[in-house]
Tab-separated table of C-alpha atoms in Angstrom:
chain	number	residue	atom	x	y	z
N	21	MET	CA	0.000	0.000	0.000
N	22	MET	CA	2.871	2.347	0.759
N	23	VAL	CA	4.457	1.790	-2.659
N	24	GLY	CA	1.088	1.847	-4.399
N	25	ALA	CA	0.106	5.164	-2.846
N	26	PHE	CA	3.303	6.787	-4.092
N	27	VAL	CA	3.191	5.265	-7.593
N	28	TRP	CA	-0.507	5.743	-8.327
N	29	GLY	CA	-0.490	9.228	-6.845
N	30	GLY	CA	2.238	10.306	-9.225
N	31	LEU	CA	0.613	8.635	-12.224
N	32	ALA	CA	-2.756	10.253	-11.523
N	33	ASP	CA	-1.286	13.685	-12.244
N	34	ARG	CA	0.113	12.463	-15.563
N	35	ILE	CA	-2.384	10.013	-17.086
N	36	GLY	CA	-5.567	11.189	-15.366
N	37	ARG	CA	-7.502	10.508	-12.178
N	38	ARG	CA	-10.190	8.351	-13.759
N	39	GLN	CA	-7.823	6.111	-15.684
N	40	THR	CA	-5.550	5.676	-12.678
N	41	LEU	CA	-8.470	4.787	-10.429
N	42	LEU	CA	-9.794	2.234	-12.902
N	43	ILE	CA	-6.419	0.524	-13.240
N	44	SER	CA	-5.567	0.515	-9.533
N	45	LEU	CA	-9.033	-0.620	-8.416
N	46	SER	CA	-9.032	-3.378	-11.037
N	47	ILE	CA	-5.704	-4.688	-9.778
N	48	ASN	CA	-6.914	-4.436	-6.188
N	49	SER	CA	-10.156	-6.331	-6.796
N	50	VAL	CA	-8.607	-9.055	-8.974
N	51	PHE	CA	-5.867	-9.966	-6.530
N	52	ALA	CA	-8.145	-9.613	-3.511
N	53	PHE	CA	-10.401	-12.160	-5.206
N	54	PHE	CA	-7.516	-14.522	-5.913
N	55	SER	CA	-6.104	-14.200	-2.396
N	56	SER	CA	-9.339	-15.533	-0.886
N	57	PHE	CA	-8.891	-18.858	-2.708
N	58	VAL	CA	-5.173	-19.617	-2.511
N	59	GLN	CA	-4.275	-22.547	-0.263
N	60	GLY	CA	-0.706	-21.659	0.668
N	61	TYR	CA	0.586	-18.822	2.806
N	62	SER	CA	3.323	-17.985	0.310
N	63	SER	CA	0.732	-17.759	-2.463
N	64	PHE	CA	-1.412	-15.557	-0.260
N	65	LEU	CA	1.518	-13.203	0.334
N	66	LEU	CA	2.238	-13.226	-3.376
N	67	CYS	CA	-1.298	-12.074	-4.140
N	68	ARG	CA	-1.509	-9.518	-1.352
N	69	LEU	CA	2.001	-8.076	-1.328
N	70	LEU	CA	3.617	-8.741	-4.699
N	71	SER	CA	0.499	-8.443	-6.877
N	72	GLY	CA	1.177	-11.914	-8.192
N	73	VAL	CA	-1.259	-14.725	-8.771
N	74	GLY	CA	-0.767	-17.975	-6.937
N	75	PHE	CA	-3.818	-20.135	-7.405
N	76	GLN	CA	-3.493	-23.680	-6.108
N	77	MET	CA	-6.369	-25.936	-5.208
N	78	GLY	CA	-5.771	-28.613	-2.586
N	79	SER	CA	-7.374	-31.994	-2.795
N	80	ALA	CA	-9.215	-31.199	0.419
N	81	TYR	CA	-10.111	-27.569	-0.152
N	82	GLN	CA	-10.396	-25.455	2.989
N	83	PHE	CA	-12.531	-22.303	2.963
N	84	HIS	CA	-12.317	-20.655	6.383
N	85	SER	CA	-14.165	-17.574	7.555
N	86	TRP	CA	-11.210	-15.296	6.863
N	87	ARG	CA	-11.468	-16.195	3.183
N	88	VAL	CA	-15.048	-14.949	3.115
N	89	PHE	CA	-13.840	-11.725	4.742
N	90	VAL	CA	-11.083	-11.232	2.149
N	91	LEU	CA	-13.514	-12.023	-0.664
N	92	VAL	CA	-16.098	-9.550	0.630
N	93	CYS	CA	-13.387	-6.883	0.858
N	94	ALA	CA	-12.999	-7.122	-2.927
N	95	PHE	CA	-16.615	-6.107	-3.568
N	96	PRO	CA	-16.214	-2.344	-2.843
N	97	SER	CA	-13.486	-2.124	-5.486
N	98	VAL	CA	-15.736	-3.861	-8.014
N	99	ALA	CA	-18.589	-1.485	-7.172
N	100	ALA	CA	-16.251	1.510	-7.475
N	101	ILE	CA	-15.073	0.327	-10.898
N	102	SER	CA	-18.677	0.062	-12.073
N	103	ALA	CA	-19.386	3.593	-10.855
N	104	LEU	CA	-16.199	5.040	-12.355
N	105	THR	CA	-17.044	3.737	-15.819
N	106	THR	CA	-19.947	6.211	-15.906
N	107	MET	CA	-17.923	9.138	-14.568
N	108	PRO	CA	-16.007	11.539	-16.832
N	109	GLU	CA	-12.387	12.565	-16.482
N	110	SER	CA	-11.541	15.850	-14.791
N	111	PRO	CA	-12.053	18.692	-17.322
N	112	ARG	CA	-9.140	20.585	-15.788
N	113	PHE	CA	-6.893	17.607	-16.481
N	114	PHE	CA	-7.954	17.721	-20.133
N	115	LEU	CA	-7.230	21.455	-20.273
N	116	GLU	CA	-3.770	20.960	-18.797
N	117	ASN	CA	-3.091	18.420	-21.532
N	118	GLY	CA	-4.393	20.642	-24.328
N	119	LYS	CA	-7.558	18.591	-24.897
N	120	HIS	CA	-9.977	21.518	-25.033
N	121	ASP	CA	-12.738	19.737	-26.952
N	122	GLU	CA	-12.930	16.900	-24.406
N	123	ALA	CA	-13.015	19.387	-21.530
N	124	TRP	CA	-15.743	21.400	-23.285
N	125	MET	CA	-17.919	18.299	-23.768
N	126	ILE	CA	-17.688	17.366	-20.091
N	127	LEU	CA	-18.535	20.892	-18.956
N	128	LYS	CA	-21.468	20.927	-21.378
N	129	GLN	CA	-22.706	17.640	-19.926
N	130	VAL	CA	-22.519	19.088	-16.400
N	131	HIS	CA	-24.333	22.250	-17.537
N	132	ASP	CA	-27.129	20.350	-19.283
N	133	THR	CA	-27.651	18.054	-16.290
N	134	ASN	CA	-27.874	20.993	-13.892
N	135	MET	CA	-30.249	22.938	-16.140
N	136	ARG	CA	-32.576	19.964	-16.523
N	137	ALA	CA	-32.643	19.561	-12.752
N	138	LYS	CA	-33.535	23.258	-12.364
N	139	GLY	CA	-36.278	23.076	-14.987
N	140	TYR	CA	-34.487	24.969	-17.774
N	141	PRO	CA	-33.545	22.262	-20.292
N	142	GLU	CA	-33.666	24.733	-23.199
N	143	ARG	CA	-30.691	26.787	-22.012
N	144	VAL	CA	-27.662	26.360	-24.255
N	145	PHE	CA	-24.156	25.941	-22.886
N	146	SER	CA	-21.709	28.402	-24.372
N	147	VAL	CA	-18.081	29.239	-23.686
N	148	THR	CA	-16.623	32.520	-24.903
N	149	THR	CA	-13.211	32.352	-23.254
N	150	ILE	CA	-11.026	29.512	-21.991
N	151	LYS	CA	-8.156	30.471	-19.736
N	152	THR	CA	-5.600	27.848	-20.600
N	153	VAL	CA	-3.219	26.661	-17.952
N	154	LYS	CA	0.365	25.689	-18.420
N	155	GLN	CA	0.331	22.435	-20.304
N	156	MET	CA	2.311	19.392	-19.342
N	157	ASP	CA	4.987	18.045	-21.601
N	158	GLU	CA	3.704	15.480	-24.049
N	159	LEU	CA	4.974	11.941	-23.835
N	160	VAL	CA	7.697	11.175	-26.329
N	161	ASP	CA	6.716	9.266	-29.472
N	162	MET	CA	9.647	8.184	-31.643
N	163	GLY	CA	7.506	7.439	-34.687
N	164	GLU	CA	6.383	4.344	-36.534
N	165	GLY	CA	9.825	3.509	-37.855
N	166	THR	CA	11.136	2.707	-34.390
N	167	ALA	CA	10.752	-0.777	-32.926
N	168	TRP	CA	7.747	-1.118	-30.620
N	169	HIS	CA	9.818	-2.095	-27.584
N	170	GLN	CA	12.024	0.976	-28.037
N	171	ARG	CA	8.968	3.225	-28.291
N	172	TRP	CA	7.495	1.750	-25.127
N	173	ARG	CA	10.813	2.012	-23.312
N	174	MET	CA	11.111	5.673	-24.234
N	175	LYS	CA	7.503	6.363	-23.253
N	176	LEU	CA	7.948	4.688	-19.881
N	177	ALA	CA	11.239	6.510	-19.289
N	178	ASP	CA	9.640	9.834	-20.182
N	179	LEU	CA	6.632	9.083	-17.970
N	180	PHE	CA	8.947	8.229	-15.078
N	181	ASN	CA	10.874	11.473	-15.559
N	182	GLN	CA	7.664	13.499	-15.542
N	183	VAL	CA	6.381	11.773	-12.401
N	184	TRP	CA	9.729	12.234	-10.664
N	185	SER	CA	9.984	15.917	-11.602
N	186	ASN	CA	6.442	16.437	-10.346
N	187	PHE	CA	7.395	14.790	-7.058
N	188	LEU	CA	10.438	17.036	-6.689
N	189	ALA	CA	8.214	20.047	-7.388
N	190	ILE	CA	6.287	19.579	-4.126
N	191	PHE	CA	9.607	20.182	-2.330
N	192	SER	CA	10.362	23.335	-4.288
N	193	PRO	CA	10.746	26.553	-2.245
N	194	GLU	CA	7.124	27.467	-3.000
N	195	TYR	CA	5.700	24.306	-1.408
N	196	ARG	CA	8.543	23.074	0.819
N	197	ARG	CA	7.202	24.439	4.100
N	198	THR	CA	3.697	23.195	3.360
N	199	THR	CA	4.959	19.735	2.415
N	200	LEU	CA	7.153	19.382	5.507
N	201	MET	CA	4.340	20.516	7.801
N	202	MET	CA	1.902	18.146	6.138
N	203	MET	CA	4.399	15.302	6.463
N	204	ALA	CA	4.628	15.900	10.202
N	205	VAL	CA	0.845	16.076	10.624
N	206	TRP	CA	0.201	12.987	8.493
N	207	PHE	CA	2.899	11.014	10.300
N	208	SER	CA	1.682	11.893	13.799
N	209	MET	CA	-1.962	11.235	12.928
N	210	SER	CA	-1.230	7.910	11.265
N	211	PHE	CA	1.161	6.763	13.989
N	212	SER	CA	-1.434	7.243	16.713
N	213	TYR	CA	-4.572	6.261	14.782
N	214	TYR	CA	-3.376	3.016	13.207
N	215	GLY	CA	-1.331	2.100	16.247
N	216	LEU	CA	-4.376	2.344	18.506
N	217	THR	CA	-6.904	0.826	16.099
N	218	VAL	CA	-4.774	-2.327	15.865
N	219	TRP	CA	-3.858	-2.204	19.559
N	220	PHE	CA	-7.551	-2.241	20.549
N	221	PRO	CA	-8.368	-5.643	18.955
N	222	ASP	CA	-5.126	-7.092	20.292
N	223	MET	CA	-6.032	-5.913	23.774
N	224	ILE	CA	-9.520	-7.377	23.414
N	225	LYS	CA	-7.987	-10.649	22.265
N	226	TYR	CA	-5.583	-10.568	25.219
N	227	LEU	CA	-8.451	-10.016	27.666
N	228	GLN	CA	-10.384	-12.855	26.044
N	229	LYS	CA	-7.361	-15.108	26.348
N	230	GLN	CA	-6.915	-14.229	30.004
N	231	GLU	CA	-10.566	-14.990	30.742
N	232	TYR	CA	-10.393	-18.196	28.676
N	233	SER	CA	-7.243	-19.363	30.458
N	234	SER	CA	-8.893	-18.893	33.839
N	235	ARG	CA	-11.374	-21.650	32.884
N	236	THR	CA	-8.758	-24.192	31.799
N	237	LYS	CA	-9.228	-27.702	33.220
N	238	VAL	CA	-6.112	-29.630	34.233
N	239	PHE	CA	-5.885	-33.450	34.341
N	240	ILE	CA	-2.844	-35.162	35.847
N	241	LYS	CA	-1.791	-38.835	35.572
N	242	GLU	CA	-5.027	-40.054	34.041
N	243	LYS	CA	-5.193	-43.521	32.461
N	244	VAL	CA	-7.677	-44.060	29.650
N	245	GLU	CA	-8.143	-47.366	27.778
N	246	HIS	CA	-10.464	-48.554	24.971
N	247	VAL	CA	-12.441	-45.305	24.763
N	248	THR	CA	-13.751	-43.581	21.637
N	249	PHE	CA	-13.678	-39.776	21.730
N	250	ASN	CA	-16.098	-38.302	19.179
N	251	PHE	CA	-16.932	-34.991	20.847
N	252	THR	CA	-15.167	-31.648	21.033
N	253	LEU	CA	-12.207	-31.428	23.392
N	254	GLU	CA	-11.601	-27.861	24.504
N	255	ASN	CA	-9.493	-25.808	26.904
N	256	GLN	CA	-7.817	-28.670	28.741
N	257	VAL	CA	-4.311	-29.546	29.894
N	258	HIS	CA	-3.364	-33.218	30.337
N	259	ARG	CA	-0.091	-34.042	32.092
N	260	ASN	CA	1.607	-37.421	32.524
N	261	GLY	CA	-1.358	-39.284	31.057
N	262	GLU	CA	-1.458	-42.773	29.528
N	263	TYR	CA	-3.807	-43.549	26.642
N	264	PHE	CA	-4.037	-47.138	25.362
N	265	ASN	CA	-6.072	-48.306	22.366
N	266	ASN	CA	-8.204	-45.139	22.239
N	267	LYS	CA	-9.909	-43.653	19.204
N	268	PHE	CA	-10.181	-39.919	18.522
N	269	MET	CA	-12.631	-39.588	15.622
N	270	ASN	CA	-14.563	-36.765	13.928
N	271	LEU	CA	-13.832	-34.147	16.540
N	272	LYS	CA	-12.347	-30.734	17.134
N	273	MET	CA	-9.511	-30.028	19.517
N	274	LYS	CA	-9.493	-26.436	20.729
N	275	SER	CA	-6.730	-25.178	23.017
N	276	MET	CA	-5.705	-28.675	24.058
N	277	VAL	CA	-2.269	-29.390	25.535
N	278	PHE	CA	-0.876	-32.857	26.266
N	279	GLU	CA	2.387	-32.898	28.229
N	280	ASP	CA	4.633	-35.875	29.019
N	281	SER	CA	1.914	-38.302	27.957
N	282	LEU	CA	1.950	-41.746	26.299
N	283	PHE	CA	-0.275	-42.737	23.356
N	284	GLU	CA	-0.100	-46.433	22.475
N	285	GLU	CA	-2.088	-48.125	19.703
N	286	CYS	CA	-4.306	-45.056	19.349
N	287	TYR	CA	-6.181	-43.926	16.262
N	288	PHE	CA	-6.741	-40.287	15.199
N	289	GLU	CA	-9.168	-39.680	12.315
N	290	ASP	CA	-10.795	-36.515	10.919
N	291	ILE	CA	-9.287	-34.217	13.522
N	292	THR	CA	-9.471	-30.435	13.209
N	293	SER	CA	-7.376	-28.609	15.762
N	294	SER	CA	-6.668	-25.071	16.861
N	295	ASN	CA	-4.032	-24.028	19.374
N	296	THR	CA	-3.416	-27.698	20.200
N	297	PHE	CA	0.018	-29.112	21.043
N	298	PHE	CA	1.615	-32.346	22.217
N	299	LYS	CA	4.717	-31.625	24.301
N	300	ASN	CA	7.250	-34.293	25.236
N	301	CYS	CA	4.775	-37.032	24.315
N	302	THR	CA	5.438	-40.548	23.002
N	303	PHE	CA	3.347	-42.170	20.257
N	304	ILE	CA	3.674	-45.953	19.826
N	305	ALA	CA	1.912	-47.792	16.978
N	306	THR	CA	-0.424	-44.843	16.481
N	307	LEU	CA	-2.159	-43.933	13.218
N	308	PHE	CA	-3.082	-40.385	12.136
N	309	TYR	CA	-5.571	-40.280	9.241
N	310	ASN	CA	-6.957	-37.085	7.684
N	311	THR	CA	-5.861	-34.810	10.522
N	312	ASP	CA	-4.181	-31.425	10.765
N	313	LEU	CA	-1.917	-32.577	13.588
N	314	PHE	CA	1.200	-31.597	11.729
N	315	LYS	CA	4.606	-32.164	13.185
N	316	TYR	CA	4.960	-28.585	14.402
N	317	ARG	CA	2.220	-29.449	16.903
N	318	LEU	CA	4.334	-32.335	18.219
N	319	ILE	CA	6.918	-30.483	20.277
N	320	ASN	CA	9.858	-32.663	21.387
N	321	SER	CA	7.650	-35.710	20.912
N	322	LYS	CA	8.743	-39.223	19.897
N	323	LEU	CA	7.075	-41.312	17.185
N	324	VAL	CA	7.587	-45.092	17.304
N	325	ASN	CA	6.017	-47.146	14.489
N	326	SER	CA	3.471	-44.372	13.998
N	327	THR	CA	2.078	-43.240	10.650
N	328	PHE	CA	0.488	-40.120	9.142
N	329	LEU	CA	-1.889	-40.756	6.227
N	330	HIS	CA	-3.765	-38.244	4.065
N	331	ASN	CA	-3.025	-35.144	6.118
N	332	LYS	CA	-5.398	-32.225	5.712
N	333	GLU	CA	-4.134	-29.737	3.160
N	334	GLY	CA	-4.575	-26.035	2.757
N	335	CYS	CA	-4.073	-23.042	4.980
N	336	MET	CA	-4.507	-24.029	8.606
N	337	LEU	CA	-4.623	-21.111	11.022
N	338	SER	CA	-4.394	-22.157	14.637
N	339	ASP	CA	-6.463	-19.364	16.146
N	340	PHE	CA	-8.659	-18.382	13.232
N	341	SER	CA	-10.245	-21.790	12.710
N	342	ASP	CA	-12.434	-21.150	15.738
N	343	GLU	CA	-15.521	-19.602	14.155
N	344	ASN	CA	-16.677	-18.000	17.408
N	345	SER	CA	-13.355	-16.215	17.795
N	346	ALA	CA	-13.454	-15.171	14.140
N	347	TYR	CA	-16.990	-13.869	14.537
N	348	MET	CA	-15.908	-11.745	17.499
N	349	ILE	CA	-13.027	-10.250	15.529
N	350	TYR	CA	-15.308	-9.317	12.636
N	351	PHE	CA	-17.983	-8.006	14.985
N	352	VAL	CA	-15.514	-5.726	16.761
N	353	SER	CA	-14.211	-4.495	13.400
N	354	PHE	CA	-17.786	-3.848	12.288
N	355	LEU	CA	-18.567	-1.852	15.432
N	356	GLY	CA	-15.375	0.180	15.042
N	357	THR	CA	-16.259	0.958	11.435
N	358	LEU	CA	-19.870	1.750	12.288
N	359	ALA	CA	-18.732	4.179	14.987
N	360	VAL	CA	-17.099	6.462	12.406
N	361	LEU	CA	-20.419	7.035	10.618
N	362	PRO	CA	-21.607	9.800	13.014
N	363	GLY	CA	-18.171	11.423	12.816
N	364	ASN	CA	-18.339	11.418	9.018
N	365	ILE	CA	-21.783	13.024	9.047
N	366	VAL	CA	-20.816	15.700	11.578
N	367	SER	CA	-17.568	16.550	9.791
N	368	ALA	CA	-19.387	16.816	6.445
N	369	LEU	CA	-21.913	19.251	7.918
N	370	LEU	CA	-19.370	21.395	9.774
N	371	MET	CA	-16.388	21.312	7.405
N	372	ASP	CA	-17.309	24.520	5.558
N	373	LYS	CA	-18.699	26.246	8.642
N	374	ILE	CA	-15.833	25.986	11.116
N	375	GLY	CA	-13.002	25.447	8.638
N	376	ARG	CA	-10.531	22.665	7.982
N	377	LEU	CA	-7.916	23.707	10.530
N	378	ARG	CA	-10.322	24.044	13.446
N	379	MET	CA	-11.851	20.672	12.701
N	380	LEU	CA	-8.457	19.007	12.306
N	381	ALA	CA	-6.938	20.518	15.431
N	382	GLY	CA	-10.107	20.286	17.527
N	383	SER	CA	-10.741	16.645	16.705
N	384	SER	CA	-7.087	15.820	17.386
N	385	VAL	CA	-7.262	17.480	20.812
N	386	ILE	CA	-10.456	15.605	21.733
N	387	SER	CA	-8.900	12.344	20.496
N	388	CYS	CA	-5.841	13.108	22.612
N	389	VAL	CA	-8.019	13.552	25.703
N	390	SER	CA	-9.949	10.355	24.939
N	391	CYS	CA	-6.686	8.401	24.992
N	392	PHE	CA	-6.480	8.827	28.758
N	393	PHE	CA	-9.705	6.835	29.161
N	394	LEU	CA	-7.775	3.795	27.962
N	395	SER	CA	-6.487	3.262	31.480
N	396	PHE	CA	-10.051	2.326	32.494
N	397	GLY	CA	-10.393	-0.348	29.818
N	398	ASN	CA	-10.069	-3.473	31.932
N	399	SER	CA	-12.809	-5.521	30.275
N	400	GLU	CA	-13.775	-6.595	26.788
N	401	SER	CA	-16.892	-4.409	26.653
N	402	ALA	CA	-14.972	-1.371	27.921
N	403	MET	CA	-12.308	-1.766	25.236
N	404	ILE	CA	-14.953	-2.060	22.511
N	405	ALA	CA	-16.652	1.107	23.775
N	406	LEU	CA	-13.332	2.975	23.822
N	407	LEU	CA	-12.539	1.758	20.307
N	408	CYS	CA	-15.850	3.166	19.052
N	409	LEU	CA	-15.296	6.445	20.910
N	410	PHE	CA	-11.797	6.945	19.552
N	411	GLY	CA	-12.787	6.012	15.995
N	412	GLY	CA	-15.846	8.269	15.990
N	413	ILE	CA	-13.833	11.283	17.135
N	414	SER	CA	-10.644	10.820	15.137
N	415	ILE	CA	-12.396	10.304	11.783
N	416	ALA	CA	-13.204	14.026	11.713
N	417	SER	CA	-9.467	14.751	11.806
N	418	TRP	CA	-8.850	12.469	8.845
N	419	ASN	CA	-11.647	14.039	6.816
N	420	ALA	CA	-10.312	17.522	7.467
N	421	LEU	CA	-6.750	16.418	6.733
N	422	ASP	CA	-7.744	14.868	3.398
N	423	VAL	CA	-9.596	17.999	2.296
N	424	LEU	CA	-6.790	20.277	3.471
N	425	THR	CA	-4.173	18.233	1.634
N	426	VAL	CA	-5.826	18.391	-1.772
N	427	GLU	CA	-6.632	22.105	-1.393
N	428	LEU	CA	-3.103	23.175	-0.487
N	429	TYR	CA	-1.588	22.015	-3.798
N	430	PRO	CA	-2.365	22.944	-7.416
N	431	SER	CA	-4.240	20.381	-9.467
N	432	ASP	CA	-1.179	19.246	-11.437
N	433	LYS	CA	0.616	18.329	-8.194
N	434	ARG	CA	-2.370	17.397	-6.045
N	435	CYS	CA	-2.393	13.628	-6.556
N	436	THR	CA	1.389	13.399	-6.351
N	437	ALA	CA	1.399	15.149	-2.979
N	438	PHE	CA	-1.573	13.161	-1.717
N	439	GLY	CA	-0.010	9.873	-2.831
N	440	PHE	CA	3.331	10.703	-1.227
N	441	LEU	CA	1.692	11.678	2.062
N	442	ASN	CA	-0.357	8.478	1.979
N	443	ALA	CA	2.828	6.480	1.495
N	444	LEU	CA	4.324	8.242	4.517
N	445	CYS	CA	1.083	7.476	6.350
N	446	LYS	CA	1.553	3.737	5.734
N	447	LEU	CA	5.135	3.904	6.995
N	448	ALA	CA	3.960	5.603	10.189
N	449	ALA	CA	1.204	2.992	10.497
N	450	VAL	CA	3.750	0.167	10.373
N	451	LEU	CA	5.827	1.828	13.087
N	452	GLY	CA	2.789	2.571	15.238
N	453	ILE	CA	1.392	-0.940	14.957
N	454	SER	CA	4.772	-2.521	15.726
N	455	ILE	CA	5.378	-0.342	18.779
N	456	PHE	CA	1.874	-0.337	20.239
N	457	THR	CA	1.210	-4.069	19.904
N	458	SER	CA	4.537	-4.906	21.545
N	459	PHE	CA	3.123	-3.552	24.829
N	460	VAL	CA	-0.065	-5.657	24.805
N	461	GLY	CA	-0.338	-7.420	28.150
N	462	ILE	CA	2.621	-5.467	29.543
N	463	THR	CA	1.465	-1.908	30.134
N	464	LYS	CA	-1.075	0.595	28.866
N	465	ALA	CA	0.952	3.634	29.870
N	466	VAL	CA	3.325	3.591	26.897
N	467	PRO	CA	0.616	3.361	24.178
N	468	ILE	CA	-1.390	6.073	25.951
N	469	LEU	CA	1.603	8.416	26.151
N	470	PHE	CA	2.706	7.746	22.573
N	471	ALA	CA	-0.787	8.208	21.129
N	472	SER	CA	-1.640	11.312	23.127
N	473	GLY	CA	1.780	12.847	22.441
N	474	ALA	CA	1.511	12.248	18.693
N	475	LEU	CA	-2.032	13.645	18.568
N	476	ALA	CA	-1.035	16.704	20.594
N	477	ALA	CA	1.904	17.348	18.270
N	478	GLY	CA	-0.340	16.914	15.233
N	479	SER	CA	-2.944	19.368	16.533
N	480	PHE	CA	-0.236	21.939	17.338
N	481	LEU	CA	1.321	21.671	13.882
N	482	ALA	CA	-2.091	21.855	12.229
N	483	PHE	CA	-2.516	25.446	13.403
N	484	LYS	CA	0.656	26.363	11.502
N	485	LEU	CA	-0.962	25.415	8.195
N	486	PRO	CA	-2.920	27.928	6.088
N	487	GLU	CA	-6.714	27.748	6.103
N	488	THR	CA	-8.185	26.889	2.694
N	489	ARG	CA	-11.869	27.486	3.417
N	490	GLY	CA	-13.308	29.939	0.910
N	491	GLN	CA	-10.039	30.161	-1.034
N	492	VAL	CA	-9.831	29.854	-4.822
N	493	LEU	CA	-8.063	26.599	-5.644
N	494	GLN	CA	-5.137	26.562	-8.030
């Protein structure tokens, strides 16, 4: 995402917003679709991170809940592509590229639509004067006599040079101060926002794990013979047990731990496990058929005349295979997303009334204050409520920051600047997530101080930026 934001932002100023959006959204939706079906983790990374296609179908195909989530996430891009096909390109972009007729047709279409809505369909659109802006350099075309690969190489090289020169232009003396200030604001906002929004679910998961661990049943030195287990085994610890001629069939093992135990002449069939491990165990004449008890689950264990047949294939995720846990993760994400809806509505209504800077700084200050309530989040419900509160308040800052960013730069540099700042945003997000999540279960003080400090710095720097409300855009 960091690389994509920088690349597509620069291209949007050169080949057009609409065309760039169509290409980028198409790539996003296609590989999001593929990533929901791949059966290997490396293939999944290839689809998600390297924009490659790795499509392998296992003989026993596994379609877990996370795949549905990834697949559903591709639908907004598909819907956006459908909507963009009916939208015209920016007329100003056409003017900057010397395409006056195309710009005139789009403006005429806008005029006719507005007049029909007002009840004056007979009014004719007319333009007497067009104030042309400085046109961009045309892409180099070496002519038909040149080999096609040389023409494409020259076009790509020229396009790269134009994108790079446009990027350097946002650091020119005219825009340097604005760019540096925006970099600081974007970095501080992203560091705190993404750090906390990922820290919240991790904290909720930690609290769930603590509560779950408190209900763990422990069995010591049990001896079990000639028994068939065909029901779910969950949240148990078995130490120094002996199991002779037992059958484990058609069951789920959830958070099961066997330590220093002996399994002799046992039979495991159709086992699905999550967070299950066998530590320092011995298996004698034991058969594993169609299970996901891979060897990484057998920690320092010994296998004597034991066999694995027809192991389950596909992507096995130890914690995610529990549908209840997965449902909780999605539900919390849904609540956090739903909480930003009021903030979006309020910011849309007040953006032009109070100004971009006041909304940005004010929302950042309130978000900073809300961070101190994190110290009271000692339960799952409290953390969910705080997540919704923080998300609902901070979204106003992001809306104001987005509007301010595009209004501070001229149209021929707008997407380049926005893409670069988004790339910086992703870098700050990686740092914030890495730092904040490392303190889960250790202390809340450090995330609170980091988040509140970053938000306070962002709100202070925001007041140093120029207000763009009511200003004529370049």
